[in-house]
mmCIF file of C-alpha atoms in Angstrom:
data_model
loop_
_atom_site.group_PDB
_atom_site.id
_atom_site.type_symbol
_atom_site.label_atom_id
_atom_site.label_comp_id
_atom_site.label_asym_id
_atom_site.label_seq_id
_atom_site.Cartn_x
_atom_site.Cartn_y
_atom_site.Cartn_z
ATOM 1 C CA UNK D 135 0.000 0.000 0.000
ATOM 2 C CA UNK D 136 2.335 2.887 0.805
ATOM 3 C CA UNK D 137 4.544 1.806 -2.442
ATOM 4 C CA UNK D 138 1.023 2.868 -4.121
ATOM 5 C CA UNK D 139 1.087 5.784 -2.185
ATOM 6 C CA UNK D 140 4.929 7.087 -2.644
ATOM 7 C CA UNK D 141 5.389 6.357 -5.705
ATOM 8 C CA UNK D 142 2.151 8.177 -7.026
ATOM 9 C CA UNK D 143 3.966 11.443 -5.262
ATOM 10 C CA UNK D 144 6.923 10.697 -7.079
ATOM 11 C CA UNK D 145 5.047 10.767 -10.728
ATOM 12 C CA UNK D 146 3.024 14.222 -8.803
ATOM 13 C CA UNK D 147 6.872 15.166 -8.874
ATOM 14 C CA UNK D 148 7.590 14.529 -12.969
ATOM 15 C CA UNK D 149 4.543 15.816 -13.906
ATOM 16 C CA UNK D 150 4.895 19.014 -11.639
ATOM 17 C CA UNK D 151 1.170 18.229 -10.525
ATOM 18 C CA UNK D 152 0.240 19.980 -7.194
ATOM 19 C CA UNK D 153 -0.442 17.509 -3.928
ATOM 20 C CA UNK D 154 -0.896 17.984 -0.505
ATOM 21 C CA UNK D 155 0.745 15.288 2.349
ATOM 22 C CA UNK D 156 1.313 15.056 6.082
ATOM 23 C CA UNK D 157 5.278 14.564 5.349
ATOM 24 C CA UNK D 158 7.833 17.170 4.501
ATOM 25 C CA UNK D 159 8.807 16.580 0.982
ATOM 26 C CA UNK D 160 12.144 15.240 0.804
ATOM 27 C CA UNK D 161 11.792 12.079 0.514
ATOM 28 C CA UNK D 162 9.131 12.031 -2.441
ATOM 29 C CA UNK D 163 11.305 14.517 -3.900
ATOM 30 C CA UNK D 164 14.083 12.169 -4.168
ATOM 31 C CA UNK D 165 12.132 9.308 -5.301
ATOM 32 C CA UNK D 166 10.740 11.569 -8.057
ATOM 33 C CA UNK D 167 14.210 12.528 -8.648
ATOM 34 C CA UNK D 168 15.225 8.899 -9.295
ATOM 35 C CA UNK D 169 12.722 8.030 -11.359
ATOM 36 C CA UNK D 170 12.934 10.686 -13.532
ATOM 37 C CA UNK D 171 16.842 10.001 -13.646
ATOM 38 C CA UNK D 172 16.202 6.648 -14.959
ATOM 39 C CA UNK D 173 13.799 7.189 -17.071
ATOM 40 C CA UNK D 174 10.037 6.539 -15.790
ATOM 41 C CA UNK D 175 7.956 8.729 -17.209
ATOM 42 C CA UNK D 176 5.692 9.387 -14.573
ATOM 43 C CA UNK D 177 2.429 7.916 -16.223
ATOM 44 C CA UNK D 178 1.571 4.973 -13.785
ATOM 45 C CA UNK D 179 -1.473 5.284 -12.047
ATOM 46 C CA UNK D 180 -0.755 3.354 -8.757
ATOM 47 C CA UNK D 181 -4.177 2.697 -8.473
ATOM 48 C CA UNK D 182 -4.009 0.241 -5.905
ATOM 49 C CA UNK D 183 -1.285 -2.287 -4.464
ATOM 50 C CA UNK D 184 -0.294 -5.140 -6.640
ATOM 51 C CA UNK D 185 -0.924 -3.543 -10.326
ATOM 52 C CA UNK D 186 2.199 -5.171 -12.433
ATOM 53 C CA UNK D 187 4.154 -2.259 -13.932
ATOM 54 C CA UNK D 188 4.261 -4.025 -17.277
ATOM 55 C CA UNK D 189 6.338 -1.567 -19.633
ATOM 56 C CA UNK D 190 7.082 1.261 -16.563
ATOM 57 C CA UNK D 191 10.371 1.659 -15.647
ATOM 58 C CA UNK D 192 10.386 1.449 -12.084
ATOM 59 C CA UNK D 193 13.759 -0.147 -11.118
ATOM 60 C CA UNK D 194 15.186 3.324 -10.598
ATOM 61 C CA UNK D 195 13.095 4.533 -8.005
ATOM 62 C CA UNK D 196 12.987 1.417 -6.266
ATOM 63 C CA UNK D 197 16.844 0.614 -6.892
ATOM 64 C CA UNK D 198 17.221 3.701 -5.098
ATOM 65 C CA UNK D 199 15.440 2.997 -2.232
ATOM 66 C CA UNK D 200 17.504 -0.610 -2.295
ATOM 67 C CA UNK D 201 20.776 1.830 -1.944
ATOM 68 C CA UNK D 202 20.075 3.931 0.994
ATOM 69 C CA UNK D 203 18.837 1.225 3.141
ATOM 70 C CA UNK D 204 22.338 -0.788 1.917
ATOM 71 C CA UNK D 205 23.709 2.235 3.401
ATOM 72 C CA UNK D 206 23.073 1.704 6.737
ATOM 73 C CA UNK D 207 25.051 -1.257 6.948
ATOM 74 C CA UNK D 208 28.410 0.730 6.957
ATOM 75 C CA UNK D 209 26.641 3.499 9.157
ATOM 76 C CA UNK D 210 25.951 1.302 11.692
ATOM 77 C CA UNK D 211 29.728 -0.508 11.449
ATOM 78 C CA UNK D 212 31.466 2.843 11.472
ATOM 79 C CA UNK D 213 29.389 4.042 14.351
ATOM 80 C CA UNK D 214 29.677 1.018 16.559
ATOM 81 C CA UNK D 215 33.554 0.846 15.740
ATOM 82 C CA UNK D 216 34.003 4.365 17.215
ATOM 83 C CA UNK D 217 32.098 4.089 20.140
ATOM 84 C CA UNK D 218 33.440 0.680 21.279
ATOM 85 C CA UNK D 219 36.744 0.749 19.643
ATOM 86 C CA UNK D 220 35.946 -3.438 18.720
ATOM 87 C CA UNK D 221 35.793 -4.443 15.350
ATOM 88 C CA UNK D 222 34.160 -8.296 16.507
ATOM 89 C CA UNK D 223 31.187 -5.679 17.887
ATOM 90 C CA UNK D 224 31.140 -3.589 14.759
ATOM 91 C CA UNK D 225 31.340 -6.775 12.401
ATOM 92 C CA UNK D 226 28.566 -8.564 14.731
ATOM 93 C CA UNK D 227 26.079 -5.087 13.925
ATOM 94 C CA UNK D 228 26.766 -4.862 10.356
ATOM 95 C CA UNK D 229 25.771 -8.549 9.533
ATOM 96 C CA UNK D 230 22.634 -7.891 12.507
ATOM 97 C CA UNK D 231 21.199 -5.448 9.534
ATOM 98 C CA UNK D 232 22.434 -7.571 6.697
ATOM 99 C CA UNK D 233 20.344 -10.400 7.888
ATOM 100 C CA UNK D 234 17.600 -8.169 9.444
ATOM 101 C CA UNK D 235 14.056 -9.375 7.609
ATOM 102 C CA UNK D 236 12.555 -5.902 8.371
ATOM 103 C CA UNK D 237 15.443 -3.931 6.922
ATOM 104 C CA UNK D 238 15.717 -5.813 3.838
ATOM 105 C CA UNK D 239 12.127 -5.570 3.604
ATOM 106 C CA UNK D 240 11.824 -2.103 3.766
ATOM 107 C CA UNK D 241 14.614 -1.185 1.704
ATOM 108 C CA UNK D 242 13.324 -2.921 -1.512
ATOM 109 C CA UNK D 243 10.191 -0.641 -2.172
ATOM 110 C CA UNK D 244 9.437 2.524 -2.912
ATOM 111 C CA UNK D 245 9.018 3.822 0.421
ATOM 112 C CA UNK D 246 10.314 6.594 2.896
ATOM 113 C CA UNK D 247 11.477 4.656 5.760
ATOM 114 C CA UNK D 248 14.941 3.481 4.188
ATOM 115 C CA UNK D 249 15.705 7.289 2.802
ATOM 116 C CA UNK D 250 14.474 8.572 6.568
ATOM 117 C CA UNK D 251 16.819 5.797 7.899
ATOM 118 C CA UNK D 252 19.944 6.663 5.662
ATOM 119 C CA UNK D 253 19.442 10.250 7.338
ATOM 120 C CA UNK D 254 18.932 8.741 10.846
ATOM 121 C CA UNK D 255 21.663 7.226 10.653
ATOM 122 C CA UNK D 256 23.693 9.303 8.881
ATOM 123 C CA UNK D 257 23.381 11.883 11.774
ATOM 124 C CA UNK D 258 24.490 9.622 14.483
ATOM 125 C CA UNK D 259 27.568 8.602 12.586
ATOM 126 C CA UNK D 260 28.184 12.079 12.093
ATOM 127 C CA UNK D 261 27.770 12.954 15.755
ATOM 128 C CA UNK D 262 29.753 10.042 17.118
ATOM 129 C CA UNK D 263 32.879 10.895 14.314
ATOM 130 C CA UNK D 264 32.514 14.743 15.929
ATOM 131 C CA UNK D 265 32.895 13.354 19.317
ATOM 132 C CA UNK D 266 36.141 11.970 18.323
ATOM 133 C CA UNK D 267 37.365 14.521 16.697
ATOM 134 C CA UNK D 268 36.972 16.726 20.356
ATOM 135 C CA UNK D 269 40.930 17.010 20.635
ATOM 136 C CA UNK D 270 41.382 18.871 18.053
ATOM 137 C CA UNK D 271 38.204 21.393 17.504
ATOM 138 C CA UNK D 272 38.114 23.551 14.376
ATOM 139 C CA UNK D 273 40.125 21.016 12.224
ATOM 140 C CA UNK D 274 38.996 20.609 8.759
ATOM 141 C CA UNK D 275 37.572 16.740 9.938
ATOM 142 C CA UNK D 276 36.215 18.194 13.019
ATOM 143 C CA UNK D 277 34.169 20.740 10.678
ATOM 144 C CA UNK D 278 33.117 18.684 7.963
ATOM 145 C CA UNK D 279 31.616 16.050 10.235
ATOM 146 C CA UNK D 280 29.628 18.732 12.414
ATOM 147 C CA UNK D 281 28.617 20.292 8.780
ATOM 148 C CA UNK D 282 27.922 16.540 7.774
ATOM 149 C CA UNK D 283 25.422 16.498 10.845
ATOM 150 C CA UNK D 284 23.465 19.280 10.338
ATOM 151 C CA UNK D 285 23.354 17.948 6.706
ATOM 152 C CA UNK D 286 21.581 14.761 7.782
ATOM 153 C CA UNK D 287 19.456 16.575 10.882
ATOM 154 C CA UNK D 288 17.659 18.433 8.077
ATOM 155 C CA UNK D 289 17.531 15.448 5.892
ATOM 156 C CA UNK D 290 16.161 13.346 8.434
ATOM 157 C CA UNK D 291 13.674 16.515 9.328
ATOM 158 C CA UNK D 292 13.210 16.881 5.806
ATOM 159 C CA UNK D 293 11.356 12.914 4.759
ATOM 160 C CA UNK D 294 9.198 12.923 8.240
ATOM 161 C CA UNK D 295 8.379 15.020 11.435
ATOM 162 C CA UNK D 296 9.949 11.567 13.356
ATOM 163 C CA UNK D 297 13.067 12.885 12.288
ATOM 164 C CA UNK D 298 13.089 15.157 15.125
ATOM 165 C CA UNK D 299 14.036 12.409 17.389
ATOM 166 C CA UNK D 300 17.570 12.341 16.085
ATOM 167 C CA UNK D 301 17.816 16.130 16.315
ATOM 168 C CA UNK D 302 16.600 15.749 20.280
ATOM 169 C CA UNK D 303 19.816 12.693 20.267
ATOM 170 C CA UNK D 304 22.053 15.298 18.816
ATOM 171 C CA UNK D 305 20.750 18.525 20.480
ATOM 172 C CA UNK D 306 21.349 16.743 23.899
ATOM 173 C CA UNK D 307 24.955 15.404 22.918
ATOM 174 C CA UNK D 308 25.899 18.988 22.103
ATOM 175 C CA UNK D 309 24.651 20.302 25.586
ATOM 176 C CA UNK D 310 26.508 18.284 27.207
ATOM 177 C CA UNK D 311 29.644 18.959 25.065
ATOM 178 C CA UNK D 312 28.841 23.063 25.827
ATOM 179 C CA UNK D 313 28.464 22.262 29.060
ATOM 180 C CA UNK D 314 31.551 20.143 29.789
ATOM 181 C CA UNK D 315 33.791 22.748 27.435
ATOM 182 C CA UNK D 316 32.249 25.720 29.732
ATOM 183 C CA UNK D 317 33.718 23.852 32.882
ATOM 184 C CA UNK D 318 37.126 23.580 31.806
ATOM 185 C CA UNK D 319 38.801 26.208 33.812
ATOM 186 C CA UNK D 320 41.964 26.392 30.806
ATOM 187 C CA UNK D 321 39.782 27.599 27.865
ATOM 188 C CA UNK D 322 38.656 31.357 27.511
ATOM 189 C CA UNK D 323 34.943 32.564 27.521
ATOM 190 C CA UNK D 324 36.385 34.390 23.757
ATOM 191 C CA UNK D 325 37.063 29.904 22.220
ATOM 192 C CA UNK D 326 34.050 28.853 24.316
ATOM 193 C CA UNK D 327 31.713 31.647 22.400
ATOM 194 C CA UNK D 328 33.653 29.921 19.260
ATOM 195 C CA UNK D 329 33.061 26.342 20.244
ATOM 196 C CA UNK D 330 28.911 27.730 20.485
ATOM 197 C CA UNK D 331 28.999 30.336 17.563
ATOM 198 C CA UNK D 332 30.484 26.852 15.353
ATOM 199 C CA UNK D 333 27.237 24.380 16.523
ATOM 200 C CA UNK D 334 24.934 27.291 16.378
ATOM 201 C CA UNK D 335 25.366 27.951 12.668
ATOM 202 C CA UNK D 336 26.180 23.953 11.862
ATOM 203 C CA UNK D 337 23.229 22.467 14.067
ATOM 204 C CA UNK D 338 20.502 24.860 13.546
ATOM 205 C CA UNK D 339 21.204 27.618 11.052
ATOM 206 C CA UNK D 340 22.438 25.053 8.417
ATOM 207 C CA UNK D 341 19.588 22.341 9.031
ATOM 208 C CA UNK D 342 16.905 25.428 9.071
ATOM 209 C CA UNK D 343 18.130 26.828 5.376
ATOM 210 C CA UNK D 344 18.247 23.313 4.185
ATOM 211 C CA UNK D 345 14.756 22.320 5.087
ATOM 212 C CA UNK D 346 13.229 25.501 3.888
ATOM 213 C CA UNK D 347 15.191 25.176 0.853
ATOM 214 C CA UNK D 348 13.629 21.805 0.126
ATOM 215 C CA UNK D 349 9.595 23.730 0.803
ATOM 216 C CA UNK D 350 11.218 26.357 -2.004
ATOM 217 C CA UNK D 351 12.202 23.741 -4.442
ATOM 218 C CA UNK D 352 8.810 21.911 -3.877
ATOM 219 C CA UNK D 353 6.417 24.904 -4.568
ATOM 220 C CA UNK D 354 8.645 25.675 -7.618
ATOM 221 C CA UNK D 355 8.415 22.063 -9.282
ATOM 222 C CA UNK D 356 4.490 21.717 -8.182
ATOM 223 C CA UNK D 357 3.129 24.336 -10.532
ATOM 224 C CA UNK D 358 0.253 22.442 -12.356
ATOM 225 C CA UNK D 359 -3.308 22.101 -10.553
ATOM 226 C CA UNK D 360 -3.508 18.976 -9.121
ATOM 227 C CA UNK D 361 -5.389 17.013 -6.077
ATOM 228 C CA UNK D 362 -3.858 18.946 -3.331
ATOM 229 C CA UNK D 363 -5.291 22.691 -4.440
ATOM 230 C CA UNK D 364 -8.149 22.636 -2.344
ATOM 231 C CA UNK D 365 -5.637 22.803 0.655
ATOM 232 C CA UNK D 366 -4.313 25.961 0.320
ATOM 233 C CA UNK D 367 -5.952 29.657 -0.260
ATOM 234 C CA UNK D 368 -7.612 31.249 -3.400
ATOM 235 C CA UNK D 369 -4.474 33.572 -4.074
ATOM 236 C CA UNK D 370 -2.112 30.208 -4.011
ATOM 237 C CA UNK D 371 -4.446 28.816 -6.437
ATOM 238 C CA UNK D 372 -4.443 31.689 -8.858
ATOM 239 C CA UNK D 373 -0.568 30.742 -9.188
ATOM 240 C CA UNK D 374 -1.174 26.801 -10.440
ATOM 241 C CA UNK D 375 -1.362 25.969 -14.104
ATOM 242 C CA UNK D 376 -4.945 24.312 -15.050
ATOM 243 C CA UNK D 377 -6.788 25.490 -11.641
ATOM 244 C CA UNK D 378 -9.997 27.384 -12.644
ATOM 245 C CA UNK D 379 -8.824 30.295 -10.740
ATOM 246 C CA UNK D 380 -5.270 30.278 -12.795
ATOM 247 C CA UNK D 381 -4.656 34.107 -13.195
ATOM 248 C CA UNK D 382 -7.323 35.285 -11.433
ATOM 249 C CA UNK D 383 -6.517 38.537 -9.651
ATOM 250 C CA UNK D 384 -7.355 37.605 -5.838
ATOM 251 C CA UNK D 385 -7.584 40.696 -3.387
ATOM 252 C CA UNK D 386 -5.227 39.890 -0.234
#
């Protein structure tokens, strides 16, 4: 059922057709993305669960799925191996999700739980590789994995509102961090203002611009009237190609 129900958003996407849904749109953004990449052409009705695709190309979107939840193998090796410094605990978690039913499951349809996952994850590994890099703050590693985070915080943000779990995970880490660097008597207030400047624009200013980015991108592909119009005002609706109120001048 819900590969009926992402993978209709995803032909909403290639044929710029205007929809309303609960989730952010990320994730039916990228699944539009890959289909159009690999040539679907958007014109299968997903009707209801179980219609054969016959002549629709829909290996892309689903291959791409397949990748992202593959992904989370090495995540959750890389993450376990930093924490516990073990590679028999990091190799016993990687082949946990390789021969995890659910995972496997999940990551062969069209779906937004492996993409939301890959993000999920993605952030944690991040985190964790931060952490490590603590001795030596400001470092090109130590940047580009606190960058990395705030990447996947709006990612994960950015496919569903659960998202904001990991972003609780990671806003609680970095307290902690603040608050340990503010008792250590040898640094000045002038680094410690540094230390919170540096998570203030790569934890929240960076995951804020990326997520409204993604709402910018999605109200400039959706430009054709579609089944979603009735959600929004008259004056939105004067804006969408094929609504009856298309270029209708609407007072404010």
């Amino acid at each position: 059922w819900d590969e009926t129900h992402f993978g209709k958003m995803g032909s909403y996407y290639i044929n710029r057709t205007f929809f309303f849904d609960v989730h952010p749109p990320l994730g039916k953004m990228l699944i539009g993305l890959a289909g159009y990449l690999s040539g679907y052409d958007g014109t299968f009705p997903f009707q209801k669960p179980g219609d054969r695709y016959e002549h629709h190309n829909y290996v892309g979107m689903r291959g791409f799925c397949a990748f992202l939840g593959s992904c989370l193998v090495p995540f959750a090796y890389l993450t376990v191996l930093e924490l516990s410094k073990s590679l028999p605990a990091a190799l016993l978690t990687a082949f946990i999700l390789i021969f995890d039913t659910g995972c496997i499951t999940l990551s062969q349809y069209i779906l937004l739980d492996p993409i939301l996952m890959f993000f999920l994850m993605g952030a944690v590994l991040g985190m964790v590789k931060c952490n490590t890099c603590a001795d030596r703050p400001f470092s090109i590693s130590w940047w580009f994995w606190l960058s990395l985070t705030g990447v996947n915080l709006a990612g994960a943000m950015g496919v569903k509102f659960v998202g904001l779990f990991v972003v609780l995970l990671v806003g609680l880490n970095t307290i902690y961090d603040l608050w340990d660097l503010l008792g250590n008597l040898s640094l000045s207030l002038v680094m410690f203002g540094k230390h919170l400047l540096a998570r203030v624009l790569c934890l929240i200013v960076l995951p804020l611009v990326l997520y409204t980015a993604m709402f910018a991108v999605h109200f400039a592909v959706l430009n054709k009237s579609g089944p979603g119009d009735g959600f929004f005002s008259s004056a939105f609706q004067s804006q969408l190609i094929g609504n009856n109120l298309h270029n209708v001048s609407v007072p404010e």
